[in-house]
XYZ file of C-alpha atoms in Angstrom:
608
model
C 58.343 -123.085 -127.248
C 56.217 -123.986 -124.192
C 55.429 -120.308 -123.671
C 54.297 -120.002 -127.292
C 52.059 -123.078 -126.918
C 50.570 -121.659 -123.691
C 49.777 -118.353 -125.415
C 48.241 -120.171 -128.413
C 46.133 -122.397 -126.122
C 44.876 -119.390 -124.139
C 44.072 -117.575 -127.379
C 42.063 -120.556 -128.700
C 40.238 -120.847 -125.343
C 39.204 -117.219 -125.575
C 37.878 -117.782 -129.111
C 35.907 -120.879 -128.038
C 34.448 -119.122 -124.988
C 33.587 -116.061 -127.087
C 31.756 -118.222 -129.637
C 29.869 -120.037 -126.887
C 28.833 -116.739 -125.324
C 27.451 -115.546 -128.643
C 25.510 -118.766 -129.235
C 23.707 -119.006 -125.882
C 21.827 -116.061 -124.398
C 21.354 -115.906 -120.606
C 18.007 -117.456 -119.498
C 17.830 -119.214 -122.841
C 19.199 -122.458 -124.121
C 19.440 -124.718 -127.181
C 18.098 -128.057 -128.469
C 20.185 -130.529 -130.454
C 17.594 -132.708 -132.240
C 18.497 -135.995 -133.979
C 15.856 -137.761 -136.122
C 16.041 -141.453 -137.105
C 13.683 -143.862 -138.846
C 12.450 -147.163 -137.415
C 15.672 -148.857 -138.562
C 17.953 -146.357 -136.805
C 18.964 -144.526 -139.962
C 19.434 -140.736 -139.980
C 16.529 -138.849 -141.609
C 17.449 -135.707 -143.509
C 14.896 -133.083 -144.497
C 12.522 -133.897 -141.626
C 10.402 -130.883 -140.598
C 10.676 -129.999 -136.913
C 7.855 -128.157 -135.147
C 7.251 -127.505 -131.478
C 4.837 -126.375 -128.809
C 5.666 -123.720 -127.664
C 6.549 -122.604 -131.181
C 10.173 -122.949 -132.294
C 11.720 -121.550 -135.478
C 10.574 -123.724 -138.398
C 13.483 -125.849 -139.557
C 14.538 -129.114 -141.213
C 17.204 -131.669 -140.341
C 20.489 -131.616 -142.264
C 22.164 -134.471 -144.214
C 23.132 -136.075 -140.901
C 19.531 -136.098 -139.665
C 20.136 -133.460 -136.983
C 19.640 -129.775 -136.253
C 20.698 -127.301 -133.557
C 17.917 -124.889 -132.541
C 19.345 -121.965 -130.538
C 18.061 -119.085 -128.403
C 14.970 -120.837 -127.003
C 13.366 -119.669 -123.778
C 13.817 -122.113 -120.911
C 10.921 -124.534 -120.383
C 9.344 -127.770 -121.597
C 8.797 -128.272 -125.337
C 6.679 -130.848 -127.141
C 8.445 -131.657 -130.439
C 7.198 -133.305 -133.629
C 9.398 -134.494 -136.507
C 7.536 -135.075 -139.754
C 8.821 -136.578 -143.026
C 6.418 -136.242 -145.947
C 5.167 -139.568 -147.372
C 6.905 -141.480 -144.569
C 5.698 -140.689 -141.054
C 6.324 -138.737 -137.898
C 7.422 -138.958 -134.284
C 7.112 -137.041 -131.027
C 9.317 -136.266 -128.063
C 9.398 -133.939 -125.062
C 12.509 -131.962 -124.130
C 13.409 -129.473 -121.414
C 15.394 -126.385 -122.434
C 17.780 -125.296 -119.682
C 19.455 -121.930 -119.191
C 22.896 -121.680 -120.835
C 22.824 -125.331 -121.868
C 22.295 -127.566 -124.919
C 19.736 -130.363 -124.485
C 20.004 -133.408 -126.765
C 16.795 -135.137 -127.849
C 16.152 -138.088 -130.188
C 12.971 -138.477 -132.232
C 12.125 -141.805 -133.899
C 9.781 -141.714 -136.878
C 6.963 -144.254 -137.187
C 6.084 -145.225 -140.717
C 2.554 -144.277 -141.764
C 1.838 -142.430 -138.514
C 1.455 -138.661 -138.628
C 1.532 -137.190 -135.126
C -0.161 -134.048 -133.854
C 0.166 -131.865 -130.769
C -2.089 -132.280 -127.785
C -4.838 -129.639 -127.523
C -3.804 -126.476 -125.698
C -6.329 -125.783 -122.930
C -6.618 -122.625 -120.821
C -9.423 -121.948 -118.324
C -9.904 -118.184 -118.326
C -12.973 -117.837 -116.095
C -13.691 -117.749 -113.234
C -10.603 -115.722 -112.374
C -8.627 -116.546 -109.258
C -9.376 -116.427 -106.393
C -12.698 -118.052 -107.433
C -14.814 -117.793 -104.278
C -18.594 -118.226 -104.453
C -21.553 -118.960 -102.227
C -23.253 -122.369 -102.472
C -26.083 -122.343 -105.010
C -24.703 -119.313 -106.837
C -24.487 -119.435 -110.638
C -20.860 -119.837 -111.693
C -19.730 -119.133 -115.254
C -16.917 -121.268 -116.662
C -15.043 -120.340 -119.809
C -12.012 -121.852 -121.518
C -10.015 -121.395 -124.729
C -8.834 -124.414 -126.712
C -6.354 -124.685 -129.576
C -5.562 -127.784 -131.632
C -3.432 -128.114 -134.734
C -5.318 -130.846 -136.591
C -8.783 -131.517 -135.106
C -11.798 -129.263 -135.823
C -13.221 -127.798 -132.634
C -16.591 -129.515 -133.045
C -14.848 -132.928 -133.069
C -12.935 -132.446 -129.828
C -14.097 -134.498 -126.844
C -14.525 -132.281 -123.770
C -15.185 -133.001 -120.096
C -15.555 -130.485 -117.280
C -15.081 -132.345 -113.993
C -15.179 -131.526 -110.284
C -12.844 -133.362 -107.920
C -15.862 -133.863 -105.632
C -18.968 -133.818 -107.824
C -17.597 -135.624 -110.884
C -18.777 -134.713 -114.395
C -20.412 -131.279 -114.467
C -20.480 -130.504 -118.217
C -19.567 -131.851 -121.641
C -20.121 -128.516 -123.319
C -18.180 -128.399 -126.594
C -16.195 -125.566 -128.128
C -17.641 -123.054 -130.601
C -16.069 -122.095 -133.929
C -13.534 -119.886 -132.107
C -12.433 -122.651 -129.741
C -14.329 -121.298 -126.724
C -16.070 -123.647 -124.300
C -18.471 -122.060 -121.840
C -21.269 -123.076 -119.453
C -22.826 -122.065 -116.125
C -23.880 -124.161 -113.151
C -25.531 -123.660 -109.751
C -25.091 -127.264 -108.636
C -21.599 -127.401 -107.164
C -21.742 -128.751 -103.616
C -20.581 -126.668 -100.658
C -16.846 -127.325 -100.602
C -13.508 -126.530 -102.230
C -13.402 -128.020 -105.722
C -10.634 -128.659 -108.203
C -12.277 -128.076 -111.571
C -10.595 -129.790 -114.522
C -11.218 -129.424 -118.237
C -9.984 -132.447 -120.211
C -9.882 -132.173 -124.014
C -9.112 -135.078 -126.361
C -8.490 -134.746 -130.098
C -9.034 -137.259 -132.921
C -5.481 -138.578 -132.578
C -5.986 -139.419 -128.910
C -3.875 -136.509 -127.650
C -5.129 -135.077 -124.381
C -4.804 -131.510 -123.107
C -6.022 -130.297 -119.748
C -6.148 -127.390 -117.335
C -7.486 -126.988 -113.800
C -8.442 -124.290 -111.301
C -9.590 -124.118 -107.659
C -13.179 -123.025 -107.016
C -14.711 -122.581 -103.563
C -18.442 -122.558 -102.793
C -17.876 -121.820 -99.115
C -17.653 -118.043 -99.482
C -20.047 -115.248 -98.482
C -22.624 -113.980 -100.937
C -21.448 -111.594 -103.643
C -21.140 -107.864 -103.040
C -21.059 -105.473 -105.984
C -18.705 -102.495 -106.212
C -20.366 -99.627 -108.062
C -18.605 -97.318 -110.492
C -16.314 -95.085 -108.368
C -16.648 -91.302 -108.461
C -14.185 -88.462 -107.887
C -14.808 -85.873 -105.191
C -12.468 -83.225 -103.742
C -9.373 -85.016 -104.962
C -10.465 -88.413 -103.599
C -12.070 -91.567 -105.032
C -15.470 -92.404 -103.529
C -16.326 -96.123 -103.428
C -19.799 -97.580 -102.824
C -20.803 -101.242 -102.743
C -23.832 -103.395 -101.954
C -24.263 -104.359 -98.291
C -23.417 -107.804 -96.976
C -26.223 -109.937 -95.508
C -23.907 -112.475 -93.851
C -24.941 -113.323 -90.288
C -21.326 -113.720 -89.164
C -20.012 -110.597 -90.903
C -16.678 -109.334 -89.585
C -15.436 -106.543 -91.879
C -15.008 -105.096 -95.342
C -11.452 -104.669 -96.581
C -10.871 -102.092 -99.315
C -7.983 -102.603 -101.723
C -6.270 -100.559 -104.419
C -4.048 -102.150 -107.070
C -2.269 -101.153 -110.268
C -4.033 -100.634 -113.583
C -3.988 -104.377 -114.352
C -5.320 -105.338 -110.906
C -2.249 -107.513 -110.386
C -2.362 -109.433 -107.111
C 1.186 -108.472 -106.130
C 0.353 -104.766 -106.456
C -2.686 -104.654 -104.158
C -2.602 -102.378 -101.096
C -5.040 -102.392 -98.189
C -6.317 -98.818 -97.966
C -9.208 -99.193 -95.548
C -11.177 -101.456 -93.187
C -14.878 -101.012 -92.360
C -16.309 -103.131 -89.510
C -19.943 -102.055 -89.785
C -21.913 -104.173 -92.291
C -24.354 -101.317 -92.906
C -21.584 -98.859 -93.811
C -20.898 -99.525 -97.468
C -18.901 -96.497 -98.573
C -15.266 -95.446 -98.349
C -13.180 -92.603 -99.794
C -9.605 -93.051 -100.931
C -8.335 -89.618 -99.925
C -4.841 -90.103 -101.338
C -5.133 -91.903 -104.675
C -1.849 -92.231 -106.586
C -0.620 -90.169 -109.510
C -1.068 -92.836 -112.185
C -2.886 -93.261 -115.484
C -5.195 -95.871 -113.959
C -5.879 -97.635 -110.641
C -7.942 -100.699 -109.779
C -10.240 -101.013 -106.736
C -12.072 -103.925 -105.130
C -13.686 -104.756 -101.777
C -13.311 -108.006 -99.850
C -15.776 -109.247 -97.255
C -14.441 -111.252 -94.278
C -16.611 -113.295 -91.899
C -15.879 -114.311 -88.327
C -15.277 -117.851 -89.593
C -12.663 -116.371 -91.992
C -14.701 -116.986 -95.127
C -13.822 -114.389 -97.772
C -15.311 -113.017 -100.986
C -14.116 -110.310 -103.332
C -16.301 -107.873 -105.174
C -15.922 -107.121 -108.834
C -13.028 -104.866 -109.825
C -13.441 -101.242 -110.898
C -10.800 -99.184 -112.688
C -10.398 -95.413 -112.389
C -8.488 -93.370 -114.926
C -6.140 -90.711 -113.545
C -7.325 -91.321 -109.956
C -5.374 -88.344 -108.593
C -6.288 -86.203 -111.592
C -4.693 -85.563 -114.943
C -0.972 -84.988 -114.662
C 1.437 -83.128 -116.895
C 4.799 -84.269 -118.223
C 6.392 -80.920 -117.397
C 6.868 -78.429 -114.577
C 5.433 -75.029 -115.559
C 7.554 -71.929 -115.198
C 4.752 -70.223 -113.276
C 1.189 -70.888 -112.106
C -1.747 -68.560 -111.461
C -5.312 -69.235 -110.283
C -8.729 -67.886 -111.251
C -10.426 -66.302 -108.211
C -13.880 -67.853 -108.813
C -13.605 -70.586 -111.477
C -11.783 -73.901 -110.789
C -9.035 -72.938 -113.236
C -5.275 -72.895 -113.040
C -3.085 -71.143 -115.595
C 0.148 -73.051 -116.290
C 2.981 -71.382 -118.182
C 4.646 -73.936 -120.496
C 7.459 -71.701 -121.653
C 9.225 -74.107 -124.025
C 6.059 -74.465 -126.144
C 5.008 -70.820 -125.947
C 1.599 -71.570 -124.389
C -0.338 -71.057 -121.195
C -2.478 -74.101 -120.390
C -5.818 -73.367 -118.709
C -6.762 -76.400 -116.614
C -10.070 -77.150 -114.856
C -9.017 -79.042 -111.728
C -12.605 -80.068 -110.840
C -13.265 -81.706 -114.201
C -9.641 -82.822 -114.639
C -9.506 -81.451 -118.151
C -7.755 -78.765 -120.157
C -10.049 -75.821 -120.953
C -7.823 -74.274 -123.609
C -4.263 -73.334 -124.501
C -3.390 -69.648 -124.875
C -0.622 -68.962 -127.393
C 2.041 -66.594 -126.076
C 5.234 -65.054 -127.502
C 8.436 -66.995 -127.011
C 10.019 -67.064 -123.555
C 7.087 -65.614 -121.675
C 7.741 -64.371 -118.175
C 5.665 -64.807 -115.018
C 1.865 -64.807 -114.818
C -0.597 -62.542 -113.062
C -4.399 -62.926 -112.900
C -5.929 -59.729 -111.533
C -8.677 -57.136 -111.949
C -7.199 -53.749 -112.775
C -10.512 -51.939 -112.916
C -11.706 -53.257 -116.286
C -12.470 -56.933 -115.643
C -10.396 -59.964 -114.777
C -7.271 -60.185 -116.928
C -4.382 -62.553 -117.502
C -1.100 -60.614 -117.751
C 1.817 -62.330 -119.511
C 5.124 -60.429 -119.707
C 7.368 -61.628 -122.517
C 10.983 -61.530 -123.604
C 9.896 -60.013 -126.927
C 9.571 -56.608 -125.210
C 5.867 -56.706 -124.452
C 3.180 -57.495 -121.898
C 0.191 -59.288 -123.405
C -3.132 -58.771 -121.637
C -5.829 -61.428 -122.161
C -9.361 -61.650 -120.862
C -8.986 -64.286 -118.124
C -12.413 -65.790 -118.924
C -12.634 -65.652 -122.730
C -8.858 -65.645 -123.457
C -9.294 -62.797 -125.959
C -6.160 -60.676 -126.412
C -7.212 -57.227 -125.163
C -3.972 -55.244 -125.364
C -0.194 -55.445 -125.692
C 2.026 -53.016 -123.827
C 5.361 -52.371 -125.545
C 8.407 -52.308 -123.292
C 11.929 -51.173 -124.102
C 13.544 -54.436 -122.955
C 12.446 -58.032 -122.257
C 9.588 -57.928 -119.748
C 10.140 -60.101 -116.668
C 7.332 -59.580 -114.164
C 4.179 -57.529 -113.736
C 1.989 -56.047 -110.990
C -1.124 -53.878 -111.187
C -2.481 -51.086 -109.002
C -6.113 -52.229 -109.316
C -7.024 -48.791 -110.693
C -5.596 -49.016 -114.215
C -1.835 -48.893 -113.734
C 0.504 -51.710 -114.846
C 4.013 -51.976 -113.425
C 6.559 -53.988 -115.391
C 10.096 -55.002 -114.492
C 12.447 -55.263 -117.468
C 15.574 -57.306 -117.999
C 17.581 -54.137 -118.369
C 20.172 -53.473 -115.721
C 20.993 -49.807 -116.342
C 18.038 -48.099 -118.026
C 14.418 -48.248 -116.933
C 14.519 -51.500 -114.893
C 10.865 -50.794 -113.967
C 8.179 -49.035 -116.013
C 4.658 -47.852 -115.127
C 1.951 -47.941 -117.846
C -1.587 -46.695 -118.074
C -3.365 -49.883 -119.146
C -6.159 -48.066 -120.993
C -3.916 -45.881 -123.177
C -0.754 -47.985 -123.193
C 1.216 -44.821 -122.393
C 4.071 -44.750 -119.858
C 3.088 -42.932 -116.667
C 6.632 -41.756 -115.914
C 8.623 -41.568 -112.726
C 11.896 -42.826 -111.266
C 13.729 -45.566 -113.176
C 17.048 -45.481 -111.341
C 19.098 -48.687 -111.329
C 20.637 -47.514 -108.054
C 17.518 -48.823 -106.263
C 16.084 -51.669 -108.338
C 17.934 -54.051 -110.619
C 16.880 -55.386 -114.006
C 14.764 -58.535 -114.203
C 13.455 -58.277 -110.615
C 10.366 -60.140 -109.365
C 7.574 -57.791 -108.397
C 4.661 -57.751 -105.904
C 2.113 -55.081 -105.005
C 1.550 -54.644 -101.273
C -2.213 -54.760 -100.549
C -3.951 -51.492 -99.628
C -0.796 -49.453 -100.327
C 0.658 -47.553 -103.257
C 3.781 -49.615 -102.782
C 5.585 -52.317 -104.752
C 8.137 -54.760 -103.407
C 10.881 -56.246 -105.595
C 13.462 -59.009 -105.137
C 16.376 -58.986 -107.537
C 17.345 -61.829 -109.863
C 20.472 -60.467 -111.537
C 22.835 -59.570 -108.712
C 24.518 -61.375 -105.847
C 23.802 -61.208 -102.997
C 20.053 -60.969 -103.681
C 18.446 -57.614 -102.942
C 15.003 -56.490 -101.690
C 13.513 -53.039 -102.428
C 10.334 -50.985 -102.018
C 9.065 -48.747 -104.845
C 6.416 -46.108 -104.216
C 3.951 -44.589 -106.714
C 1.310 -41.861 -106.585
C -2.411 -41.914 -107.381
C -1.675 -41.508 -111.124
C 0.614 -44.547 -111.141
C 3.753 -42.409 -111.427
C 6.816 -43.945 -109.743
C 7.981 -41.504 -107.109
C 10.755 -43.032 -104.974
C 12.294 -46.252 -103.718
C 13.783 -47.682 -100.566
C 16.652 -50.172 -100.525
C 16.969 -53.079 -98.110
C 19.454 -52.161 -95.372
C 20.043 -55.883 -94.625
C 21.187 -56.525 -98.188
C 22.748 -59.999 -98.374
C 22.529 -60.773 -94.650
C 19.449 -63.050 -94.741
C 17.826 -65.477 -97.244
C 15.915 -64.078 -100.222
C 14.548 -65.941 -103.244
C 12.756 -64.115 -106.091
C 10.951 -67.325 -107.093
C 9.513 -67.900 -103.601
C 8.008 -64.481 -102.915
C 4.665 -64.352 -101.068
C 2.980 -61.295 -99.557
C 0.379 -61.668 -96.781
C -3.217 -60.511 -97.521
C -2.869 -57.444 -95.274
C 0.522 -56.602 -96.760
C 2.221 -56.601 -93.387
C 4.799 -59.355 -93.949
C 6.501 -61.392 -96.635
C 7.647 -65.048 -96.770
C 10.461 -66.002 -99.105
C 13.234 -68.557 -99.710
C 13.277 -72.305 -99.137
C 13.822 -71.716 -95.421
C 10.652 -69.596 -95.115
C 12.396 -66.351 -94.235
C 9.939 -63.710 -92.941
C 10.303 -59.917 -93.394
C 8.188 -56.929 -92.466
C 6.602 -55.418 -95.562
C 7.353 -51.814 -94.632
C 10.262 -49.446 -95.095
C 12.363 -51.298 -92.526
C 12.009 -54.639 -94.373
C 13.143 -56.121 -91.085
C 14.092 -59.804 -91.006
C 11.835 -61.583 -88.494
C 13.180 -65.109 -88.560
C 12.750 -68.430 -90.358
C 9.738 -70.737 -90.517
C 12.015 -73.727 -90.989
C 14.011 -73.270 -87.825
C 16.359 -76.215 -87.293
C 14.477 -78.831 -89.340
C 15.305 -79.972 -92.873
C 12.094 -78.974 -94.658
C 12.534 -76.977 -97.865
C 9.736 -74.670 -98.976
C 8.683 -73.974 -102.552
C 5.685 -71.657 -102.008
C 3.409 -70.107 -99.380
C -0.267 -69.159 -99.099
C -2.332 -67.494 -96.358
C -5.732 -67.430 -94.666
C -7.903 -64.326 -95.083
C -6.079 -62.112 -92.563
C -2.609 -63.669 -92.811
C -2.560 -64.925 -89.222
C -2.176 -68.472 -90.581
C 0.208 -69.391 -93.367
C 0.601 -72.596 -95.370
C 4.000 -73.750 -96.587
C 4.456 -76.106 -99.560
C 7.373 -78.451 -98.815
C 9.395 -79.521 -101.837
C 11.082 -82.415 -100.005
C 8.074 -83.785 -98.121
C 4.567 -84.730 -99.283
C 2.992 -82.108 -97.067
C 1.769 -78.575 -96.576
C 2.898 -77.127 -93.256
C 0.494 -74.943 -91.246
C 1.998 -72.068 -89.253
C 1.070 -68.997 -87.227
C 2.120 -65.373 -87.609
C 3.754 -63.478 -85.920
C 5.041 -66.497 -83.946
C 6.426 -68.169 -87.106
C 5.719 -71.510 -85.474
C 4.298 -74.556 -87.235
C 1.166 -76.032 -85.652
C 0.087 -78.830 -87.986
C 0.533 -80.293 -91.442
C -1.618 -81.549 -94.313
C -0.395 -84.697 -96.034
C -0.406 -84.649 -99.830
C -0.160 -87.230 -102.595
C 2.712 -85.395 -104.276
C 5.382 -82.847 -103.419
C 3.742 -79.379 -103.502
C 5.259 -76.886 -105.931
C 2.738 -74.011 -106.077
C -0.226 -73.632 -103.705
C -3.342 -71.445 -103.482
C -5.988 -71.086 -100.761
C -9.527 -71.185 -102.116
C -12.383 -71.419 -99.639
C -11.740 -74.357 -97.312
C -9.324 -76.012 -99.720
C -5.757 -75.656 -100.827
C -5.181 -76.127 -104.542
C -1.706 -77.538 -105.044
C 0.270 -78.122 -108.196
C 2.530 -80.915 -106.994
C 5.443 -82.860 -108.396
C 4.389 -86.482 -108.827
C 7.635 -87.700 -107.214
C 10.496 -86.113 -105.297
C 12.646 -85.253 -108.308
C 10.047 -85.729 -111.035
C 9.597 -83.315 -113.905
C 5.896 -84.217 -114.110
C 3.247 -82.379 -112.075
C -0.399 -82.821 -111.121
C -3.129 -80.837 -109.404
C -4.469 -81.993 -106.062
C -7.158 -80.444 -103.876
C -6.672 -80.832 -100.119
C -9.029 -79.752 -97.352
C -7.851 -77.334 -94.708
C -8.357 -78.946 -91.278
C-alpha cells in the first residue's frame, strides 16, 4: 500500500511540475493581480492595462487575474472600472516566478500612466567643445494628455533650466543651445501631464572635448577603404584613432584599426576591410590632457566588395578588363563580375552541368570557351558574350585548351573511345589523330604548354591519378602521347593544375608538388615542405621565377622562388584564397569569406 501511495505521489508531482514548466517560460514570469474597491471588496470586470504593455484583460468574479509569460522587469499597472474609478500600482516581474500585486480603486478618480520620455539626441558619448551648438531631441508618449498640454523642462545639473521647449504634434521636443558652461553636465528632461504624472529621462553631456572633426564619405580603392577627415586645430593634440564597427555602429563591436599621431595627416586606408554587407567607420581625436571627441559615423556597403553565396566550379579572368568569369554550375550560368566596380556585368546562360572555363585568343579574337556535359563546347565572345559557335562532341565535354592558331582540344568524359578530340574552330570539323585510352583517360583536365605544340593532362577518373603529355602537329592533328613514368608515386590534383608562363614546370596538389613540364615529367619536390599549409591554386610572375600560392587554410598568399621551391614572403588576405590571378602589380583573388564558408568574394591585393 505504501509503495502504491509513493508511486501515486511521484506521479502527481511530475504532473504538477510539468504544468508549472508549461506556464512559466525561462526569463519570463507572471503577475497575480487582485483588485479591490475602497471598502476592501473584490472588483470583477476591472480592466487591467500596463506599461510596458501587457495583454488586455479583465478581472474574474473573484476580482483577480493571472497574467502569464511577461518579460522580466518593472511594470506600471492601472485597474479601471467604468463609472466607478481606477487605481495604480507598480510590480516587478521576476524570472520563473509569480508576483502578487494588489490594486485599490479610488471612486471618481481615473488614473493615467506617466509620460514615457526618451532622449534620442545627442547620442552617447555626447562630447562637445564649449560654445558649440548642441542639438537636443526627445520623444514623448502619453496616454491621456495632448502633447501641447504637457509641461516640459530641460535642465542641466550645473546650469539649471536650459529650455521649456514643448512637443510638436508627433510628440517630439527639440531645441539647440550654445550656452552650456565648460563642464560635464547631466541633462534631464522632465515631462508632467494633466494628471500630475511625471516622466523623465537623462543623459551625460560634456563640453570639455576638442572641437569637432568631420569624417568625409569613404571611398574604395584597390580593395581598401580610404578615409579622410577634417584636421584638428587643438593645441595639445595627441593622436587620431580610427575605428571600424559593425553595420549598426554598436559600441561593443568597434575595433581600433589605426592610429595617426600627426595632426596634419588626416587620411587613413583600411587595407583589410571585412567581408560584410556593411561596416561603420569613425575617427576619435585624443589630446595630451586626455580630452576626446568622436567624428560623425560613416557607413560603407560591402566594404570588401560584393560577395557571393556560392563557390563557383571554376573561375577565369579577362586579360585586360577588370572582369572575372564565375561558373555557377547549379544554375547553368557564368557570372561576369567587374571587381573594380563591385558589380555584376552580366550572366551568360550555359547548358546544364557546364565544365571548366577558358578565356583565350585562338586567332579570331578573345573568346570564352565553356565545355558542357550535353556533348558540346560553346564559344562566346568574351567581350560581348555573343554565342559564336558550338562544337559538337561525342561524349560530355570536360575541359578545353586552344593552340592559339585555330585549334581547339577537348577532353571528353569517355573512358574508352576518343578521350580527347582536336577541332578546327573555324569549320567545327575534327582534325583527327590519336585517341587511344592507353595514354589519356576520359574526363582529364587539360593545359597547353606555352610555346610548344604540347598538351598536358591530369586524369580525374582513375586511381592513382595520372599525368600525360599529348603532342600535335601544325594542323592541330594529335600525333602521339607520353605517359608519366612516376604514375601514382607523387601528389597530383587535376583541380590544382598550374603551368608556368615559360612552360617549363607545373605546380599541382594541395602540397604544391612541382614537376618538369617536359617528357620526363620529373617530380621536383613540394612547396609545402614540412608545414601544414594547404594550397588551392597557384599563379606566376612574367617569367615564372616567382610563384604565388593561394592557401586554403590560411588567409594568405605565399610567395616562392623557382627552381628553389622555397617560400620567401607572404601576402595577408581578408579571406581564404580559392582561385588567384596575377594582373600587373596586383593579385586578383576569389576568396572564401571564412575557413569553411560556401560564400566567396573578390579581393585585390598588391604584390610587395
